[in-house]
Tab-separated table of C-alpha atoms in Angstrom:
chain	number	residue	atom	x	y	z
F	138	MET	CA	253.538	53.635	13.564
F	139	ALA	CA	250.769	51.757	15.329
F	140	SER	CA	249.612	50.078	12.151
F	141	HIS	CA	252.753	48.034	11.670
F	142	SER	CA	252.800	46.479	15.113
F	143	LEU	CA	249.085	45.751	15.060
F	144	HIS	CA	249.448	44.371	11.567
F	145	ILE	CA	252.203	42.143	12.909
F	146	SER	CA	249.905	40.976	15.690
F	147	ALA	CA	247.319	39.788	13.206
F	148	ARG	CA	249.557	38.410	10.493
F	149	ASP	CA	252.541	36.971	12.288
F	150	LEU	CA	251.276	35.756	15.669
F	151	ALA	CA	250.415	32.187	14.797
F	152	LEU	CA	248.144	30.433	17.281
F	153	THR	CA	250.901	28.058	18.384
F	154	SER	CA	253.571	27.950	21.045
F	155	ILE	CA	256.324	27.955	18.409
F	156	VAL	CA	257.678	31.412	17.639
F	157	PRO	CA	259.811	31.904	14.498
F	158	PRO	CA	262.977	34.015	14.644
F	159	LEU	CA	262.250	37.723	14.578
F	160	THR	CA	263.891	39.721	11.811
F	161	THR	CA	263.038	42.955	10.061
F	162	ALA	CA	262.212	40.892	6.977
F	163	VAL	CA	259.075	39.669	8.767
F	164	TYR	CA	257.471	43.080	8.926
F	165	PRO	CA	255.315	44.688	6.231
F	166	MET	CA	257.122	47.465	4.400
F	167	THR	CA	254.266	48.908	2.352
F	168	HIS	CA	250.844	50.399	2.959
F	169	GLU	CA	249.082	48.204	0.408
F	170	LYS	CA	245.564	47.088	1.182
F	171	ILE	CA	245.456	43.681	2.869
F	172	SER	CA	243.334	41.240	0.905
F	173	VAL	CA	242.495	38.987	3.870
F	174	VAL	CA	242.367	40.817	7.197
F	175	LYS	CA	243.093	38.558	10.174
F	176	ASP	CA	241.915	39.053	13.739
F	177	THR	CA	244.444	39.704	16.497
F	178	PRO	CA	244.481	36.884	19.073
F	179	TRP	CA	244.604	37.298	22.828
F	180	PHE	CA	247.292	35.757	25.043
F	181	THR	CA	246.884	33.495	28.060
F	182	ASP	CA	248.615	30.380	29.461
F	183	ASN	CA	251.549	31.206	27.176
F	184	GLU	CA	249.393	30.678	24.096
F	185	PHE	CA	247.901	32.986	21.495
F	186	LYS	CA	244.221	32.159	21.195
F	187	ALA	CA	241.433	33.216	18.866
F	188	SER	CA	238.673	35.028	20.718
F	189	SER	CA	235.116	33.714	20.601
F	190	SER	CA	233.805	37.283	20.804
F	191	ASP	CA	231.350	38.654	18.269
F	192	LYS	CA	232.493	42.232	18.934
F	193	PHE	CA	235.677	43.554	17.342
F	194	ILE	CA	237.515	46.877	17.139
F	195	ASP	CA	238.812	47.815	13.692
F	196	VAL	CA	242.443	48.941	13.506
F	197	HIS	CA	243.502	51.021	10.524
F	198	ASP	CA	246.815	51.928	8.928
F	199	PRO	CA	247.110	55.612	9.909
F	200	ALA	CA	248.850	56.428	6.621
F	201	THR	CA	246.085	55.091	4.352
F	202	ASN	CA	243.191	54.284	6.702
F	203	ASN	CA	243.186	50.750	5.275
F	204	LEU	CA	241.942	48.069	7.662
F	205	VAL	CA	244.902	46.005	8.948
F	206	THR	CA	243.394	43.896	11.730
F	207	ARG	CA	240.500	43.516	14.150
F	208	VAL	CA	241.069	43.408	17.912
F	209	PRO	CA	238.443	41.495	19.917
F	210	GLN	CA	236.472	42.788	22.849
F	211	ASN	CA	237.224	39.750	24.983
F	212	THR	CA	234.186	37.973	26.396
F	213	ASP	CA	233.425	37.796	30.119
F	214	ASP	CA	234.643	34.188	30.205
F	215	GLU	CA	237.899	35.137	28.480
F	216	LEU	CA	238.530	38.040	30.852
F	217	LYS	CA	237.949	35.757	33.830
F	218	ALA	CA	240.114	33.040	32.290
F	219	ALA	CA	243.061	35.444	32.080
F	220	VAL	CA	242.764	36.227	35.798
F	221	GLU	CA	242.481	32.525	36.642
F	222	SER	CA	245.582	31.838	34.551
F	223	ALA	CA	247.509	34.515	36.447
F	224	ASN	CA	246.191	33.140	39.753
F	225	ARG	CA	247.541	29.693	38.942
F	226	ALA	CA	250.925	31.083	37.948
F	227	TRP	CA	251.652	33.667	40.585
F	228	PRO	CA	252.343	31.445	43.672
F	229	ALA	CA	255.183	29.603	41.905
F	230	TRP	CA	256.451	32.840	40.349
F	231	ARG	CA	256.319	34.521	43.762
F	232	ASP	CA	258.418	31.737	45.270
F	233	THR	CA	261.034	31.951	42.509
F	234	SER	CA	263.990	34.128	43.482
F	235	ILE	CA	264.730	37.314	41.571
F	236	VAL	CA	267.949	35.783	40.267
F	237	GLY	CA	266.078	32.639	39.248
F	238	ARG	CA	263.578	34.651	37.245
F	239	GLY	CA	266.441	36.055	35.229
F	240	ASN	CA	267.751	32.641	34.195
F	241	GLU	CA	265.697	32.645	31.028
F	242	SER	CA	266.575	33.163	27.417
F	243	CYS	CA	265.951	36.807	26.486
F	244	SER	CA	265.120	38.263	23.101
F	245	SER	CA	264.961	41.735	21.637
F	246	LEU	CA	263.699	43.195	18.404
F	247	LEU	CA	263.282	46.454	16.634
F	248	SER	CA	259.599	47.339	16.394
F	249	LEU	CA	259.066	49.236	13.178
F	250	GLN	CA	258.104	52.846	13.666
F	251	ASP	CA	259.371	55.870	11.834
F	252	PHE	CA	262.861	54.581	11.053
F	253	ALA	CA	264.544	57.481	12.846
F	254	ASP	CA	262.557	56.741	16.010
F	255	ALA	CA	263.148	53.007	15.667
F	256	LYS	CA	266.916	53.510	15.678
F	257	GLY	CA	266.584	55.441	18.915
F	258	ASP	CA	264.552	52.599	20.378
F	259	VAL	CA	267.560	50.299	20.061
F	260	LEU	CA	269.471	52.447	22.552
F	261	ARG	CA	266.423	52.830	24.794
F	262	GLY	CA	265.958	49.067	24.720
F	263	LEU	CA	269.541	48.534	25.853
F	264	GLN	CA	268.984	50.995	28.680
F	265	VAL	CA	265.873	49.089	29.775
F	266	ALA	CA	267.864	45.831	29.670
F	267	GLU	CA	270.592	47.384	31.815
F	268	GLN	CA	267.989	48.607	34.300
F	269	SER	CA	266.422	45.155	34.455
F	270	CYS	CA	269.802	43.540	35.080
F	271	GLY	CA	270.213	45.767	38.118
F	272	ILE	CA	266.783	45.023	39.560
F	273	THR	CA	268.203	42.828	42.327
F	274	GLU	CA	270.096	45.787	43.764
F	275	GLN	CA	266.918	47.869	43.981
F	276	MET	CA	264.948	44.989	45.493
F	277	LYS	CA	267.267	44.638	48.478
F	278	GLY	CA	265.682	44.906	51.893
F	279	GLU	CA	266.928	46.970	54.820
F	280	LEU	CA	268.426	46.009	58.176
F	281	VAL	CA	268.873	48.111	61.305
F	282	GLU	CA	270.017	47.233	64.833
F	283	VAL	CA	267.196	48.676	66.962
F	284	ALA	CA	268.536	47.555	70.360
F	285	THR	CA	271.278	45.446	71.856
F	286	ASP	CA	271.308	42.077	70.098
F	287	MET	CA	268.080	42.989	68.285
F	288	GLU	CA	267.626	43.570	64.556
F	289	THR	CA	264.692	44.703	62.470
F	290	ARG	CA	264.810	43.873	58.803
F	291	SER	CA	262.405	44.615	56.003
F	292	TYR	CA	261.970	42.916	52.682
F	293	ARG	CA	259.524	43.119	49.807
F	294	ILE	CA	257.337	40.321	48.498
F	295	PRO	CA	255.083	40.278	45.413
F	296	LEU	CA	251.706	41.920	45.809
F	297	GLY	CA	249.757	39.440	43.693
F	298	ILE	CA	248.100	39.755	40.293
F	299	VAL	CA	248.642	43.214	38.822
F	300	ALA	CA	247.461	44.811	35.584
F	301	ALA	CA	248.585	47.491	33.168
F	302	ILE	CA	246.031	49.358	31.074
F	303	CYS	CA	247.855	50.610	28.016
F	304	PRO	CA	247.018	51.704	24.461
F	305	SER	CA	250.284	50.135	23.311
F	306	ARG	CA	250.831	48.763	19.837
F	307	ALA	CA	253.706	46.620	21.162
F	308	THR	CA	251.807	44.570	23.744
F	309	MET	CA	251.371	41.494	21.578
F	310	ILE	CA	255.004	41.635	20.465
F	311	LEU	CA	256.047	41.675	24.126
F	312	ALA	CA	253.791	38.667	24.732
F	313	LYS	CA	255.466	36.922	21.839
F	314	LEU	CA	258.881	37.614	23.374
F	315	CYS	CA	257.723	36.379	26.789
F	316	GLN	CA	256.602	33.161	25.151
F	317	LYS	CA	259.923	32.761	23.371
F	318	ALA	CA	261.889	33.563	26.540
F	319	GLY	CA	260.184	30.683	28.334
F	320	PHE	CA	257.989	32.503	30.839
F	321	PRO	CA	255.840	30.035	32.819
F	322	PRO	CA	252.230	29.878	31.561
F	323	GLY	CA	250.024	32.493	33.166
F	324	VAL	CA	252.771	34.864	34.321
F	325	VAL	CA	251.908	37.219	31.448
F	326	ASP	CA	248.412	37.471	29.950
F	327	VAL	CA	247.056	39.965	27.408
F	328	ILE	CA	243.366	40.782	27.035
F	329	HIS	CA	241.747	43.237	24.650
F	330	GLY	CA	238.806	45.593	24.672
F	331	THR	CA	237.497	49.026	25.499
F	332	ALA	CA	235.534	50.314	28.512
F	333	LYS	CA	234.166	46.861	29.358
F	334	THR	CA	237.660	45.420	29.750
F	335	VAL	CA	238.880	48.430	31.735
F	336	ASN	CA	235.950	48.158	34.149
F	337	PHE	CA	236.599	44.431	34.552
F	338	ILE	CA	240.221	45.111	35.532
F	339	ILE	CA	239.174	47.852	37.942
F	340	ASP	CA	236.473	45.757	39.644
F	341	GLU	CA	238.075	42.275	39.646
F	342	PRO	CA	238.982	41.492	43.306
F	343	GLU	CA	241.915	39.240	42.368
F	344	ILE	CA	243.728	42.136	40.659
F	345	LYS	CA	245.576	44.022	43.389
F	346	ALA	CA	247.136	46.926	41.489
F	347	ILE	CA	246.674	48.843	38.232
F	348	SER	CA	249.189	50.884	36.263
F	349	PHE	CA	248.037	53.350	33.597
F	350	VAL	CA	249.532	55.962	31.277
F	351	GLY	CA	247.185	58.124	29.237
F	352	GLY	CA	244.884	61.102	29.219
F	353	ASN	CA	243.473	62.977	32.185
F	354	ARG	CA	239.820	61.987	31.863
F	355	VAL	CA	240.411	58.242	31.622
F	356	GLY	CA	243.259	58.289	34.134
F	357	GLU	CA	241.232	60.107	36.776
F	358	TYR	CA	238.358	57.642	36.246
F	359	ILE	CA	240.643	54.625	36.677
F	360	TYR	CA	242.333	56.155	39.720
F	361	THR	CA	239.066	57.102	41.449
F	362	ARG	CA	237.185	53.863	40.801
F	363	GLY	CA	240.211	51.638	41.380
F	364	SER	CA	241.099	53.337	44.674
F	365	ALA	CA	237.477	53.048	45.809
F	366	ASN	CA	237.797	49.290	45.252
F	367	GLY	CA	240.826	49.176	47.539
F	368	LYS	CA	243.383	48.709	44.770
F	369	ARG	CA	246.714	50.392	44.339
F	370	VAL	CA	246.570	52.628	41.280
F	371	GLN	CA	249.393	54.530	39.623
F	372	ALA	CA	248.195	56.855	36.881
F	373	ASN	CA	250.389	59.117	34.791
F	374	LEU	CA	248.074	61.599	33.124
F	375	GLY	CA	248.367	64.286	30.472
F	376	ALA	CA	250.952	67.030	30.787
F	377	LYS	CA	252.823	69.533	28.656
F	378	ASN	CA	256.571	69.035	28.328
F	379	HIS	CA	258.386	72.372	28.259
F	380	ALA	CA	261.835	73.265	26.923
F	381	ALA	CA	263.570	76.563	27.636
F	382	ILE	CA	266.030	77.828	25.043
F	383	LEU	CA	268.447	80.520	26.239
F	384	PRO	CA	270.275	83.052	24.047
F	385	ASP	CA	273.714	81.621	24.916
F	386	ALA	CA	272.780	78.167	23.569
F	387	ILE	CA	274.541	76.753	20.498
F	388	LYS	CA	271.887	77.724	17.995
F	389	SER	CA	272.156	74.904	15.437
F	390	GLN	CA	272.317	72.210	18.088
F	391	ALA	CA	269.427	73.699	20.055
F	392	LEU	CA	267.168	74.074	17.014
F	393	ASN	CA	267.846	70.514	15.827
F	394	ALA	CA	267.061	69.193	19.298
F	395	ILE	CA	263.822	71.192	19.490
F	396	VAL	CA	262.574	69.940	16.106
F	397	GLY	CA	263.420	66.318	16.937
F	398	ALA	CA	261.783	66.482	20.360
F	399	ALA	CA	258.634	68.149	19.034
F	400	PHE	CA	257.939	66.111	15.907
F	401	GLY	CA	259.482	62.684	16.525
F	402	ALA	CA	256.798	59.970	16.321
F	403	ALA	CA	254.525	62.705	14.922
F	404	GLY	CA	254.425	64.233	18.395
F	405	GLN	CA	252.411	61.308	19.783
F	406	ARG	CA	254.822	59.974	22.402
F	407	CYS	CA	254.604	61.022	26.026
F	408	MET	CA	258.108	62.497	25.858
F	409	ALA	CA	257.167	64.802	22.979
F	410	LEU	CA	257.903	68.485	23.425
F	411	SER	CA	254.700	70.530	23.559
F	412	THR	CA	255.929	73.980	24.514
F	413	LEU	CA	259.039	76.013	23.756
F	414	VAL	CA	259.955	78.877	26.072
F	415	ALA	CA	262.223	81.186	24.064
F	416	VAL	CA	264.158	83.505	26.382
F	417	GLY	CA	265.457	86.910	25.312
F	418	GLU	CA	267.211	86.986	21.947
F	419	ALA	CA	266.347	83.325	21.384
F	420	ARG	CA	262.900	84.519	20.290
F	421	GLU	CA	264.551	85.732	17.098
F	422	TRP	CA	265.380	82.131	16.170
F	423	LEU	CA	261.758	81.127	15.592
F	424	ASP	CA	261.908	81.789	11.846
F	425	GLU	CA	264.906	79.462	11.538
F	426	LEU	CA	263.088	76.889	13.640
F	427	THR	CA	260.161	77.058	11.232
F	428	GLU	CA	262.463	76.558	8.242
F	429	LYS	CA	264.079	73.518	9.863
F	430	THR	CA	260.638	72.043	10.459
F	431	LYS	CA	259.773	72.497	6.783
F	432	GLU	CA	262.812	70.376	5.881
F	433	LEU	CA	261.430	67.286	7.626
F	434	SER	CA	260.776	64.319	5.358
F	435	LEU	CA	257.127	63.280	5.576
F	436	ASP	CA	255.958	59.809	4.628
F	437	GLY	CA	253.907	56.835	5.713
F	438	GLY	CA	256.291	56.170	8.588
F	439	SER	CA	258.153	52.985	7.647
F	440	GLU	CA	259.902	54.272	4.546
F	441	LEU	CA	263.654	54.828	4.705
F	442	GLY	CA	264.473	58.454	5.390
F	443	ALA	CA	261.059	59.294	6.819
F	444	ASP	CA	261.285	61.817	9.659
F	445	VAL	CA	257.575	62.179	10.383
F	446	GLY	CA	254.790	59.662	9.872
F	447	PRO	CA	251.023	59.970	10.290
F	448	VAL	CA	249.113	60.453	13.509
F	449	ILE	CA	247.235	57.391	14.695
F	450	SER	CA	243.754	58.096	13.271
F	451	PRO	CA	241.540	60.621	11.447
F	452	HIS	CA	239.975	61.397	14.835
F	453	SER	CA	243.389	62.412	16.187
F	454	LYS	CA	244.033	64.561	13.133
F	455	ASN	CA	240.688	66.335	13.569
F	456	ARG	CA	241.379	66.898	17.261
F	457	ILE	CA	244.774	68.449	16.475
F	458	GLU	CA	243.223	70.760	13.893
F	459	GLU	CA	240.615	71.834	16.451
F	460	LEU	CA	243.372	72.629	18.956
F	461	ILE	CA	245.218	74.709	16.376
F	462	ALA	CA	242.013	76.566	15.521
F	463	SER	CA	241.278	77.267	19.183
F	464	ALA	CA	244.820	78.553	19.749
F	465	GLU	CA	244.479	80.854	16.757
F	466	ALA	CA	241.115	82.104	18.012
F	467	GLU	CA	242.741	82.954	21.344
F	468	GLY	CA	245.398	85.081	19.659
F	469	ALA	CA	248.218	82.646	18.858
F	470	THR	CA	250.289	83.164	15.705
F	471	ILE	CA	250.577	80.022	13.576
F	472	LEU	CA	254.105	79.911	12.150
F	473	LEU	CA	253.662	76.711	10.134
F	474	ASP	CA	250.154	75.617	9.207
F	475	GLY	CA	249.286	72.421	7.356
F	476	ARG	CA	245.503	72.604	7.713
F	477	GLY	CA	243.537	72.346	4.509
F	478	TYR	CA	246.604	71.519	2.456
F	479	LYS	CA	245.750	68.602	0.172
F	480	HIS	CA	248.879	66.522	-0.119
F	481	PRO	CA	249.487	62.752	-0.154
F	482	GLU	CA	251.959	63.068	2.724
F	483	PRO	CA	251.083	63.723	6.379
F	484	ILE	CA	251.729	67.224	7.695
F	485	PRO	CA	253.592	67.973	10.945
F	486	ILE	CA	251.641	69.755	13.634
F	487	PRO	CA	252.828	73.254	14.618
F	488	LEU	CA	254.707	73.571	17.895
F	489	PRO	CA	253.254	76.289	20.154
F	490	MET	CA	255.707	78.936	21.351
F	491	PHE	CA	254.559	80.891	24.393
F	492	SER	CA	255.678	81.769	27.875
F	493	PHE	CA	255.355	79.186	30.626
F	494	THR	CA	252.276	79.882	32.766
F	495	GLY	CA	251.805	76.605	34.608
F	496	ASN	CA	251.373	72.912	34.075
F	497	LYS	CA	248.648	70.315	34.473
F	498	LYS	CA	248.702	67.768	37.230
F	499	SER	CA	250.317	64.805	35.586
F	500	ILE	CA	250.234	62.083	38.257
F	501	ALA	CA	247.026	61.119	40.064
F	502	GLY	CA	247.313	61.009	43.828
F	503	GLY	CA	249.925	63.734	43.990
F	504	GLY	CA	252.698	61.523	42.638
F	505	ALA	CA	252.662	59.031	45.511
F	506	SER	CA	252.807	56.149	43.017
F	507	ASN	CA	255.797	57.077	40.900
F	508	PHE	CA	256.648	54.879	37.916
F	509	TYR	CA	260.419	55.117	38.172
F	510	GLY	CA	263.207	53.729	40.349
F	511	LYS	CA	262.547	52.155	43.714
F	512	PRO	CA	259.040	53.685	44.118
F	513	GLY	CA	258.032	51.888	40.908
F	514	LEU	CA	259.199	48.571	42.359
F	515	ASN	CA	257.523	49.280	45.679
F	516	PHE	CA	254.201	49.709	43.867
F	517	TYR	CA	254.145	46.041	42.838
F	518	THR	CA	255.356	44.639	46.163
F	519	GLN	CA	254.333	44.719	49.812
F	520	LEU	CA	256.623	45.444	52.736
F	521	LYS	CA	257.246	42.808	55.402
F	522	THR	CA	259.094	43.681	58.612
F	523	VAL	CA	260.665	41.138	60.990
F	524	THR	CA	262.243	41.896	64.378
F	525	SER	CA	264.724	39.293	65.624
F	526	LEU	CA	266.500	38.881	68.969
F	527	TRP	CA	269.954	37.310	68.967
F	528	LYS	CA	271.388	36.834	72.478
F	529	HIS	CA	275.094	36.133	72.879
F	530	GLU	CA	276.079	33.139	74.966
F	531	ASN	CA	277.474	35.395	77.700
F	532	ALA	CA	274.542	37.829	77.648
F	533	ASN	CA	272.979	38.904	80.949
F	534	LEU	CA	269.597	37.228	80.601
F	535	VAL	CA	266.619	38.628	82.517
F	536	ASP	CA	264.116	35.910	83.414
F	537	LYS	CA	260.952	37.987	83.414
F	538	VAL	CA	258.331	39.336	81.043
F	539	ALA	CA	259.225	42.590	79.250
F	540	MET	CA	256.039	44.587	78.689
F	541	VAL	CA	257.728	47.390	76.708
F	542	MET	CA	259.421	45.129	74.171
F	543	PRO	CA	258.252	41.514	74.622
F	544	THR	CA	261.079	40.013	72.571
F	545	GLN	CA	263.576	41.434	75.083
F	546	GLY	CA	262.186	39.277	77.883
């Protein structure tokens, strides 16, 4: 899944401001070895630029482990240049109304994943577009009459330069779409790297807020260090998604839903189902659930009819096998085991079935910085409150200082 988008980044993102039409014909449809591997550019001032770095991160096709591109560890000058670009852009962007920001040409595309998942992304993309169209409603301020002829209103203004730290394979495609949509230079910048880049984002004074989705260890580090630097940080960490299946459920529908939720995107998405809580007689359905899982079509991910593709890397595969082994050592029964099976196709990872005993903390800071709805918008803005006094022409004016509420004087 990741390989295609990263491959696209290297092969199709020309270092120009002209973006060709996006069609599915553009994307690679095989896992053949690439004869000339190109480096992925970075994105600043609305341009894709080749990095001058001498340090690169290899990105492999998870189905074959073939090298598809190299992502640069941006240099110190490049990291700083991205912040300076955003600094130049944000005052004008801040002063542009919400409605005005929407008066741009918008584009959408289907990012190749497992085809079944990609079809679902079309609907999810439409939902995101609908949510974005309604952003003005959620950005409204509030007004209250606090005293006679006196109003207090609040409104939200942009916070400044903000950053998202994400292991996303779609980032460069989004940058490409921003360029095509006509975003002003500097409004969106994309930099690459590992710990060095993360630490730069955390420590750079001009960056006012950081958003992160990922594992517990990295998320807690970003939250702790970023908060210590006085930044706003929202961090969604690791968690186990649970589903409860009750005996009065429609069996076929429930089992199909469980298999899809557990193994879609090879179980690598944050919405993936980790744990099934089978209640009462529903425990007797586990054998049928196992058989349905065996029916999944396994392939490289982009092939038509593929239900399950590969996990992102050999390291991820080894980690999953270690987790299965540890569960077995602790007494778990493995209903479907693909370990050690030599086969050209990837193997789905068994879904654990056990009673719910608790869940990990999944949002740093106790959930104060929620990603969704109005709290998500509030994270990127700051509240301004104005109290105004409006006296009617026939009001009984008092010509003296009011110590309790000066504006009443």
